[in-house]
mmCIF file of C-alpha atoms and ligand atoms in Angstrom:
data_model
loop_
_atom_site.group_PDB
_atom_site.id
_atom_site.type_symbol
_atom_site.label_atom_id
_atom_site.label_comp_id
_atom_site.label_asym_id
_atom_site.label_seq_id
_atom_site.Cartn_x
_atom_site.Cartn_y
_atom_site.Cartn_z
ATOM 1 C CA MET U 1 -2.645 112.729 -86.229
ATOM 2 C CA ARG U 2 -4.234 114.722 -82.722
ATOM 3 C CA ILE U 3 -7.571 115.194 -82.860
ATOM 4 C CA ASP U 4 -9.389 117.503 -79.768
ATOM 5 C CA ILE U 5 -13.091 118.263 -79.851
ATOM 6 C CA VAL U 6 -14.450 120.835 -77.703
ATOM 7 C CA THR U 7 -18.478 120.178 -76.978
ATOM 8 C CA ILE U 8 -20.783 120.086 -73.714
ATOM 9 C CA PHE U 9 -21.201 116.583 -74.639
ATOM 10 C CA PRO U 10 -18.110 114.391 -75.122
ATOM 11 C CA GLU U 11 -19.842 110.959 -74.680
ATOM 12 C CA LEU U 12 -21.465 111.118 -77.760
ATOM 13 C CA PHE U 13 -18.040 110.223 -79.084
ATOM 14 C CA ALA U 14 -17.051 107.838 -77.387
ATOM 15 C CA PRO U 15 -18.513 104.788 -79.061
ATOM 16 C CA PHE U 16 -17.467 106.626 -82.433
ATOM 17 C CA ARG U 17 -13.765 106.710 -81.654
ATOM 18 C CA GLU U 18 -14.162 102.979 -80.195
ATOM 19 C CA THR U 19 -15.878 101.421 -83.939
ATOM 20 C CA SER U 20 -14.390 100.616 -87.122
ATOM 21 C CA LEU U 21 -12.139 101.730 -89.005
ATOM 22 C CA LEU U 22 -11.433 104.945 -86.570
ATOM 23 C CA GLY U 23 -11.803 102.637 -83.176
ATOM 24 C CA GLU U 24 -8.559 100.149 -85.035
ATOM 25 C CA ALA U 25 -6.681 103.556 -85.771
ATOM 26 C CA CYS U 26 -7.264 104.727 -82.150
ATOM 27 C CA ARG U 27 -6.442 101.993 -81.280
ATOM 28 C CA ARG U 28 -3.000 101.748 -83.311
ATOM 29 C CA GLY U 29 -2.089 104.909 -82.396
ATOM 30 C CA ARG U 30 -2.857 106.426 -85.842
ATOM 31 C CA VAL U 31 -4.933 108.832 -84.329
ATOM 32 C CA GLU U 32 -5.776 110.098 -81.352
ATOM 33 C CA LEU U 33 -9.511 111.434 -80.682
ATOM 34 C CA GLU U 34 -10.313 112.954 -77.659
ATOM 35 C CA ALA U 35 -13.438 114.948 -76.271
ATOM 36 C CA HIS U 36 -13.104 117.329 -74.053
ATOM 37 C CA ASP U 37 -16.160 118.828 -71.862
ATOM 38 C CA LEU U 38 -16.866 122.427 -72.178
ATOM 39 C CA ARG U 39 -17.706 122.358 -68.490
ATOM 40 C CA GLU U 40 -14.657 121.770 -67.997
ATOM 41 C CA TYR U 41 -13.078 124.865 -68.317
ATOM 42 C CA THR U 42 -16.013 126.850 -66.174
ATOM 43 C CA THR U 43 -15.230 128.967 -63.294
ATOM 44 C CA ASP U 44 -18.684 129.175 -61.011
ATOM 45 C CA ARG U 45 -20.209 127.324 -59.263
ATOM 46 C CA HIS U 46 -23.447 126.111 -61.548
ATOM 47 C CA ARG U 47 -20.391 125.701 -64.910
ATOM 48 C CA THR U 48 -22.597 128.151 -67.203
ATOM 49 C CA VAL U 49 -21.855 127.740 -70.659
ATOM 50 C CA ASP U 50 -24.525 129.892 -71.792
ATOM 51 C CA ASP U 51 -26.445 133.157 -71.738
ATOM 52 C CA GLU U 52 -29.353 135.449 -73.202
ATOM 53 C CA PRO U 53 -28.369 137.454 -76.462
ATOM 54 C CA TYR U 54 -27.775 140.960 -75.465
ATOM 55 C CA GLY U 55 -29.752 143.124 -77.832
ATOM 56 C CA GLY U 56 -32.742 140.001 -76.741
ATOM 57 C CA GLY U 57 -34.120 137.733 -78.954
ATOM 58 C CA PRO U 58 -34.614 133.785 -78.845
ATOM 59 C CA GLY U 59 -32.148 131.327 -76.855
ATOM 60 C CA MET U 60 -28.680 131.172 -75.647
ATOM 61 C CA VAL U 61 -25.537 131.713 -76.706
ATOM 62 C CA MET U 62 -23.050 130.750 -75.702
ATOM 63 C CA LYS U 63 -20.778 132.122 -73.374
ATOM 64 C CA PRO U 64 -17.025 133.512 -74.921
ATOM 65 C CA GLU U 65 -14.914 132.240 -71.133
ATOM 66 C CA PRO U 66 -14.800 129.165 -71.280
ATOM 67 C CA LEU U 67 -14.913 128.231 -75.388
ATOM 68 C CA VAL U 68 -11.553 130.380 -75.511
ATOM 69 C CA ALA U 69 -9.980 128.675 -72.132
ATOM 70 C CA ALA U 70 -10.720 125.406 -73.428
ATOM 71 C CA ILE U 71 -9.274 126.335 -77.244
ATOM 72 C CA GLU U 72 -6.269 127.881 -76.351
ATOM 73 C CA ALA U 73 -5.104 125.212 -73.130
ATOM 74 C CA LEU U 74 -6.056 122.841 -76.334
ATOM 75 C CA ALA U 75 -4.617 124.986 -79.226
ATOM 76 C CA GLY U 76 -1.993 127.900 -77.367
ATOM 77 C CA GLU U 77 -3.056 130.968 -78.520
ATOM 78 C CA LYS U 78 -4.520 132.430 -81.612
ATOM 79 C CA GLY U 79 -1.882 133.802 -83.782
ATOM 80 C CA GLU U 80 1.840 132.714 -85.352
ATOM 81 C CA GLY U 81 3.020 129.930 -81.922
ATOM 82 C CA ARG U 82 -0.489 128.755 -82.000
ATOM 83 C CA ARG U 83 0.210 124.309 -81.762
ATOM 84 C CA ALA U 84 -3.456 123.684 -84.270
ATOM 85 C CA ARG U 85 -5.758 124.975 -86.330
ATOM 86 C CA VAL U 86 -9.084 125.165 -84.827
ATOM 87 C CA LEU U 87 -12.848 125.172 -86.447
ATOM 88 C CA LEU U 88 -15.432 126.038 -85.527
ATOM 89 C CA MET U 89 -18.176 124.027 -86.702
ATOM 90 C CA ASP U 90 -21.294 126.356 -88.210
ATOM 91 C CA PRO U 91 -23.647 126.690 -90.974
ATOM 92 C CA GLN U 92 -22.064 129.565 -91.832
ATOM 93 C CA GLY U 93 -18.656 128.708 -92.532
ATOM 94 C CA ALA U 94 -16.682 127.264 -95.736
ATOM 95 C CA ARG U 95 -18.581 124.311 -96.871
ATOM 96 C CA PHE U 96 -17.048 121.329 -96.478
ATOM 97 C CA ASP U 97 -15.623 119.232 -99.083
ATOM 98 C CA GLN U 98 -13.761 116.449 -100.198
ATOM 99 C CA ARG U 99 -10.822 119.245 -101.127
ATOM 100 C CA LYS U 100 -11.352 120.731 -97.731
ATOM 101 C CA ALA U 101 -10.730 117.206 -96.340
ATOM 102 C CA GLU U 102 -7.504 116.175 -97.693
ATOM 103 C CA THR U 103 -6.084 119.720 -96.458
ATOM 104 C CA LEU U 104 -6.779 119.368 -93.106
ATOM 105 C CA ALA U 105 -5.450 115.683 -93.310
ATOM 106 C CA ALA U 106 -2.288 117.384 -93.991
ATOM 107 C CA GLN U 107 -2.452 119.057 -90.502
ATOM 108 C CA PRO U 108 -0.520 117.321 -87.139
ATOM 109 C CA HIS U 109 -3.283 118.742 -85.325
ATOM 110 C CA LEU U 110 -7.132 119.942 -84.935
ATOM 111 C CA VAL U 111 -8.745 121.271 -82.537
ATOM 112 C CA LEU U 112 -12.871 121.436 -83.006
ATOM 113 C CA VAL U 113 -15.540 122.940 -81.227
ATOM 114 C CA CYS U 114 -19.233 122.244 -81.146
ATOM 115 C CA GLY U 115 -21.731 125.026 -80.801
ATOM 116 C CA ARG U 116 -25.070 124.232 -78.807
ATOM 117 C CA TYR U 117 -28.241 126.642 -78.638
ATOM 118 C CA GLU U 118 -27.910 129.423 -81.112
ATOM 119 C CA GLY U 119 -24.185 129.580 -81.608
ATOM 120 C CA VAL U 120 -21.466 130.783 -79.676
ATOM 121 C CA ASP U 121 -20.358 134.539 -78.503
ATOM 122 C CA GLN U 122 -18.680 136.152 -81.686
ATOM 123 C CA ARG U 123 -15.694 136.935 -79.586
ATOM 124 C CA VAL U 124 -14.690 133.394 -79.592
ATOM 125 C CA ILE U 125 -14.000 133.269 -83.422
ATOM 126 C CA ASP U 126 -12.607 136.665 -83.383
ATOM 127 C CA LEU U 127 -10.282 135.793 -80.773
ATOM 128 C CA ALA U 128 -9.795 131.444 -80.531
ATOM 129 C CA VAL U 129 -11.137 130.323 -84.238
ATOM 130 C CA ASP U 130 -8.424 130.022 -87.476
ATOM 131 C CA GLU U 131 -11.677 128.505 -89.754
ATOM 132 C CA GLU U 132 -15.597 127.911 -89.766
ATOM 133 C CA ILE U 133 -16.559 125.423 -91.348
ATOM 134 C CA SER U 134 -19.421 123.636 -92.061
ATOM 135 C CA ILE U 135 -21.394 120.704 -93.462
ATOM 136 C CA GLY U 136 -24.230 121.895 -95.259
ATOM 137 C CA ASP U 137 -27.047 124.575 -95.837
ATOM 138 C CA TYR U 138 -28.957 123.377 -92.857
ATOM 139 C CA VAL U 139 -29.183 123.691 -88.994
ATOM 140 C CA LEU U 140 -28.310 121.350 -87.002
ATOM 141 C CA ALA U 141 -29.052 121.614 -83.023
ATOM 142 C CA GLY U 142 -25.285 121.344 -81.987
ATOM 143 C CA GLY U 143 -21.772 121.017 -84.064
ATOM 144 C CA GLU U 144 -21.146 117.472 -82.714
ATOM 145 C CA SER U 145 -22.639 115.533 -85.773
ATOM 146 C CA ALA U 146 -20.782 118.194 -87.787
ATOM 147 C CA ALA U 147 -17.850 117.011 -86.146
ATOM 148 C CA LEU U 148 -17.983 113.513 -86.835
ATOM 149 C CA VAL U 149 -18.075 113.978 -89.967
ATOM 150 C CA VAL U 150 -15.487 115.782 -90.601
ATOM 151 C CA VAL U 151 -13.520 113.609 -88.167
ATOM 152 C CA GLU U 152 -14.966 110.226 -90.197
ATOM 153 C CA ALA U 153 -13.854 112.228 -93.966
ATOM 154 C CA VAL U 154 -10.269 113.480 -92.659
ATOM 155 C CA THR U 155 -9.094 110.389 -90.818
ATOM 156 C CA ARG U 156 -10.251 108.331 -93.249
ATOM 157 C CA LEU U 157 -7.475 109.552 -95.483
ATOM 158 C CA LEU U 158 -4.575 109.136 -93.065
ATOM 159 C CA PRO U 159 -2.141 106.524 -94.682
ATOM 160 C CA GLY U 160 -2.730 103.254 -92.940
ATOM 161 C CA VAL U 161 -6.043 103.722 -91.824
ATOM 162 C CA VAL U 162 -8.244 102.242 -94.508
ATOM 163 C CA GLY U 163 -7.127 98.915 -95.191
ATOM 164 C CA ASN U 164 -6.651 99.176 -98.982
ATOM 165 C CA PRO U 165 -4.625 102.422 -99.611
ATOM 166 C CA GLU U 166 -6.068 102.435 -102.857
ATOM 167 C CA SER U 167 -9.895 102.656 -101.694
ATOM 168 C CA PRO U 168 -10.188 106.679 -100.585
ATOM 169 C CA VAL U 169 -7.671 107.050 -104.285
ATOM 170 C CA THR U 170 -11.193 105.772 -106.654
ATOM 171 C CA GLU U 171 -13.628 107.470 -104.546
ATOM 172 C CA SER U 172 -15.964 110.060 -105.549
ATOM 173 C CA PHE U 173 -14.852 113.310 -105.184
ATOM 174 C CA GLN U 174 -11.095 112.938 -104.581
ATOM 175 C CA PRO U 175 -9.769 115.582 -106.290
ATOM 176 C CA THR U 176 -5.916 115.072 -106.056
ATOM 177 C CA ARG U 177 -5.382 112.077 -106.020
ATOM 178 C CA SER U 178 -7.523 109.432 -108.259
ATOM 179 C CA PHE U 179 -6.506 109.160 -112.005
ATOM 180 C CA ARG U 180 -10.954 109.453 -112.416
ATOM 181 C CA GLY U 181 -9.903 112.566 -110.498
ATOM 182 C CA GLY U 182 -13.354 114.694 -109.167
ATOM 183 C CA LEU U 183 -15.435 112.191 -110.844
ATOM 184 C CA LEU U 184 -18.267 109.950 -109.265
ATOM 185 C CA GLU U 185 -17.163 106.253 -108.407
ATOM 186 C CA GLY U 186 -19.669 104.277 -110.813
ATOM 187 C CA PRO U 187 -22.155 101.409 -109.796
ATOM 188 C CA GLN U 188 -20.389 98.577 -107.927
ATOM 189 C CA TYR U 189 -21.166 95.122 -107.499
ATOM 190 C CA THR U 190 -20.140 91.775 -105.605
ATOM 191 C CA ARG U 191 -21.327 88.425 -105.792
ATOM 192 C CA PRO U 192 -23.669 86.587 -106.364
ATOM 193 C CA ALA U 193 -23.443 87.324 -110.421
ATOM 194 C CA ARG U 194 -27.003 87.368 -110.579
ATOM 195 C CA PHE U 195 -29.995 88.841 -108.160
ATOM 196 C CA ARG U 196 -33.288 88.562 -108.652
ATOM 197 C CA ASP U 197 -32.827 88.767 -112.320
ATOM 198 C CA LEU U 198 -30.155 91.719 -112.430
ATOM 199 C CA GLU U 199 -26.821 90.434 -113.460
ATOM 200 C CA VAL U 200 -23.028 91.709 -113.097
ATOM 201 C CA PRO U 201 -22.200 93.585 -115.829
ATOM 202 C CA GLU U 202 -20.290 90.652 -118.378
ATOM 203 C CA VAL U 203 -16.762 93.104 -118.350
ATOM 204 C CA LEU U 204 -16.905 92.923 -114.166
ATOM 205 C CA ARG U 205 -16.365 88.783 -114.779
ATOM 206 C CA SER U 206 -14.604 89.431 -118.061
ATOM 207 C CA GLY U 207 -10.990 89.598 -115.831
ATOM 208 C CA HIS U 208 -9.904 91.200 -118.676
ATOM 209 C CA HIS U 209 -8.288 94.974 -116.378
ATOM 210 C CA ALA U 210 -8.082 97.523 -118.701
ATOM 211 C CA GLU U 211 -11.642 96.936 -120.698
ATOM 212 C CA ILE U 212 -12.428 96.799 -116.704
ATOM 213 C CA GLU U 213 -10.565 100.161 -116.202
ATOM 214 C CA ARG U 214 -12.375 101.365 -119.418
ATOM 215 C CA TRP U 215 -15.878 100.669 -118.555
ATOM 216 C CA ARG U 216 -15.243 102.422 -114.807
ATOM 217 C CA HIS U 217 -13.799 105.304 -116.809
ATOM 218 C CA GLU U 218 -16.874 105.656 -118.592
ATOM 219 C CA GLN U 219 -19.276 104.580 -116.060
ATOM 220 C CA ALA U 220 -18.031 107.041 -113.743
ATOM 221 C CA PHE U 221 -17.992 110.484 -116.135
ATOM 222 C CA ALA U 222 -21.751 109.208 -117.236
ATOM 223 C CA ARG U 223 -23.098 109.466 -113.697
ATOM 224 C CA THR U 224 -21.465 112.374 -113.145
ATOM 225 C CA GLU U 225 -22.658 114.131 -116.312
ATOM 226 C CA GLN U 226 -26.478 112.713 -115.249
ATOM 227 C CA ARG U 227 -26.281 113.944 -111.641
ATOM 228 C CA ARG U 228 -23.443 115.876 -110.632
ATOM 229 C CA PRO U 229 -22.496 118.133 -113.990
ATOM 230 C CA ASP U 230 -21.526 121.273 -111.944
ATOM 231 C CA LEU U 231 -17.867 118.807 -111.203
ATOM 232 C CA LEU U 232 -17.602 118.721 -114.963
ATOM 233 C CA LYS U 233 -17.285 122.188 -115.307
ATOM 234 C CA GLY U 234 -13.802 123.291 -116.313
ATOM 235 C CA ARG U 235 -12.517 119.898 -117.076
ATOM 236 C CA THR U 236 -10.815 119.165 -119.868
ATOM 237 C CA GLY U 237 -12.207 117.057 -122.301
ATOM 238 C CA ASP U 238 -8.696 114.491 -121.917
ATOM 239 C CA THR U 239 -10.780 112.832 -119.321
ATOM 240 C CA LYS U 240 -13.978 111.971 -120.674
ATOM 241 C CA PRO U 241 -13.980 108.626 -122.356
HETATM 242 N N1 LIG P 301 -27.662 130.404 -85.079
HETATM 243 C C1 LIG P 301 -27.055 129.833 -86.078
HETATM 244 C C2 LIG P 301 -26.947 130.829 -86.871
HETATM 245 O O1 LIG P 301 -27.913 131.222 -87.490
HETATM 246 O O2 LIG P 301 -26.139 130.117 -87.721
HETATM 247 C C3 LIG P 301 -27.530 128.846 -85.887
HETATM 248 C C4 LIG P 301 -27.233 127.459 -84.476
HETATM 249 S S1 LIG P 301 -26.791 126.092 -84.728
HETATM 250 C C5 LIG P 301 -28.616 125.802 -84.067
HETATM 251 C C6 LIG P 301 -26.001 125.784 -83.323
HETATM 252 C C7 LIG P 301 -24.846 124.676 -83.759
HETATM 253 O O3 LIG P 301 -24.639 123.869 -84.045
HETATM 254 C C8 LIG P 301 -23.881 125.417 -84.593
HETATM 255 O O4 LIG P 301 -23.008 126.362 -83.573
HETATM 256 C C9 LIG P 301 -22.788 124.746 -85.102
HETATM 257 O O5 LIG P 301 -21.643 124.576 -84.314
HETATM 258 C C10 LIG P 301 -24.132 123.799 -84.827
HETATM 259 N N2 LIG P 301 -24.030 123.383 -86.652
HETATM 260 C C11 LIG P 301 -25.607 123.570 -86.893
HETATM 261 N N3 LIG P 301 -25.671 123.495 -87.858
HETATM 262 C C12 LIG P 301 -24.162 122.955 -88.669
HETATM 263 C C13 LIG P 301 -23.955 123.320 -89.677
HETATM 264 N N4 LIG P 301 -24.527 123.333 -91.250
HETATM 265 N N5 LIG P 301 -22.311 122.407 -90.085
HETATM 266 C C14 LIG P 301 -21.564 123.057 -89.020
HETATM 267 N N6 LIG P 301 -21.991 122.895 -88.119
HETATM 268 C C15 LIG P 301 -23.759 123.233 -87.677
#
């Protein structure tokens, strides 16, 4: 998968690209991740990317010319011949979730556009953006951290990125692939078996795989019922242990 990021702060992405699972995926060529400096697409001496809002008001708005030039250079023009899916990070966009991460993981090429200031000129969205994505109902100073969230959630779903292919399958929210599909994952333990008077549940040490599975399913269901009952709406009764 290839991911291009359009930003005025490309340096924010370098350590992320070199570290941990994503770093390994990039080194092995499984993921190509590149952050592009929006100022490279300006044409004036001052490399201007923002200007005052028409109609007045606080702050600055990102100018359309460099953004559209950058997006079109990386993805092609909007429409049928376009080479990549272009996503604008935007608190007003559709809420990013695991289902969306799965959909995006099936794309060969994404372009993630990071806003700053008061956001981007509407014509950028009209002319060059395929989708607006929000990571939650709060306002960040810029789209870079939102883009990192999307990159991490999407790339860990690609085959060969997470060491154990079972890992993403058993995790919370995983909608389509999990046998406990859509539930939160239950509690997890590692050694030691006893820590400050708290013991790892006996069943997990029993070696009895069917019992362990049943226990995990019960825990996942109970936890979801308690913390996120909204996730159980519309599910058929067959998933209740
Ligand atoms: N004036 C905008 C509004 O009221 O909707 C907010 C602009 S915000 C200060 C600057 C940039 O941060 C946005 O253009 C977007 O790229 C990014 N951003 C802020 N919050 C975000 C969120 N929840 N999800 C995704 N991107 C976000």
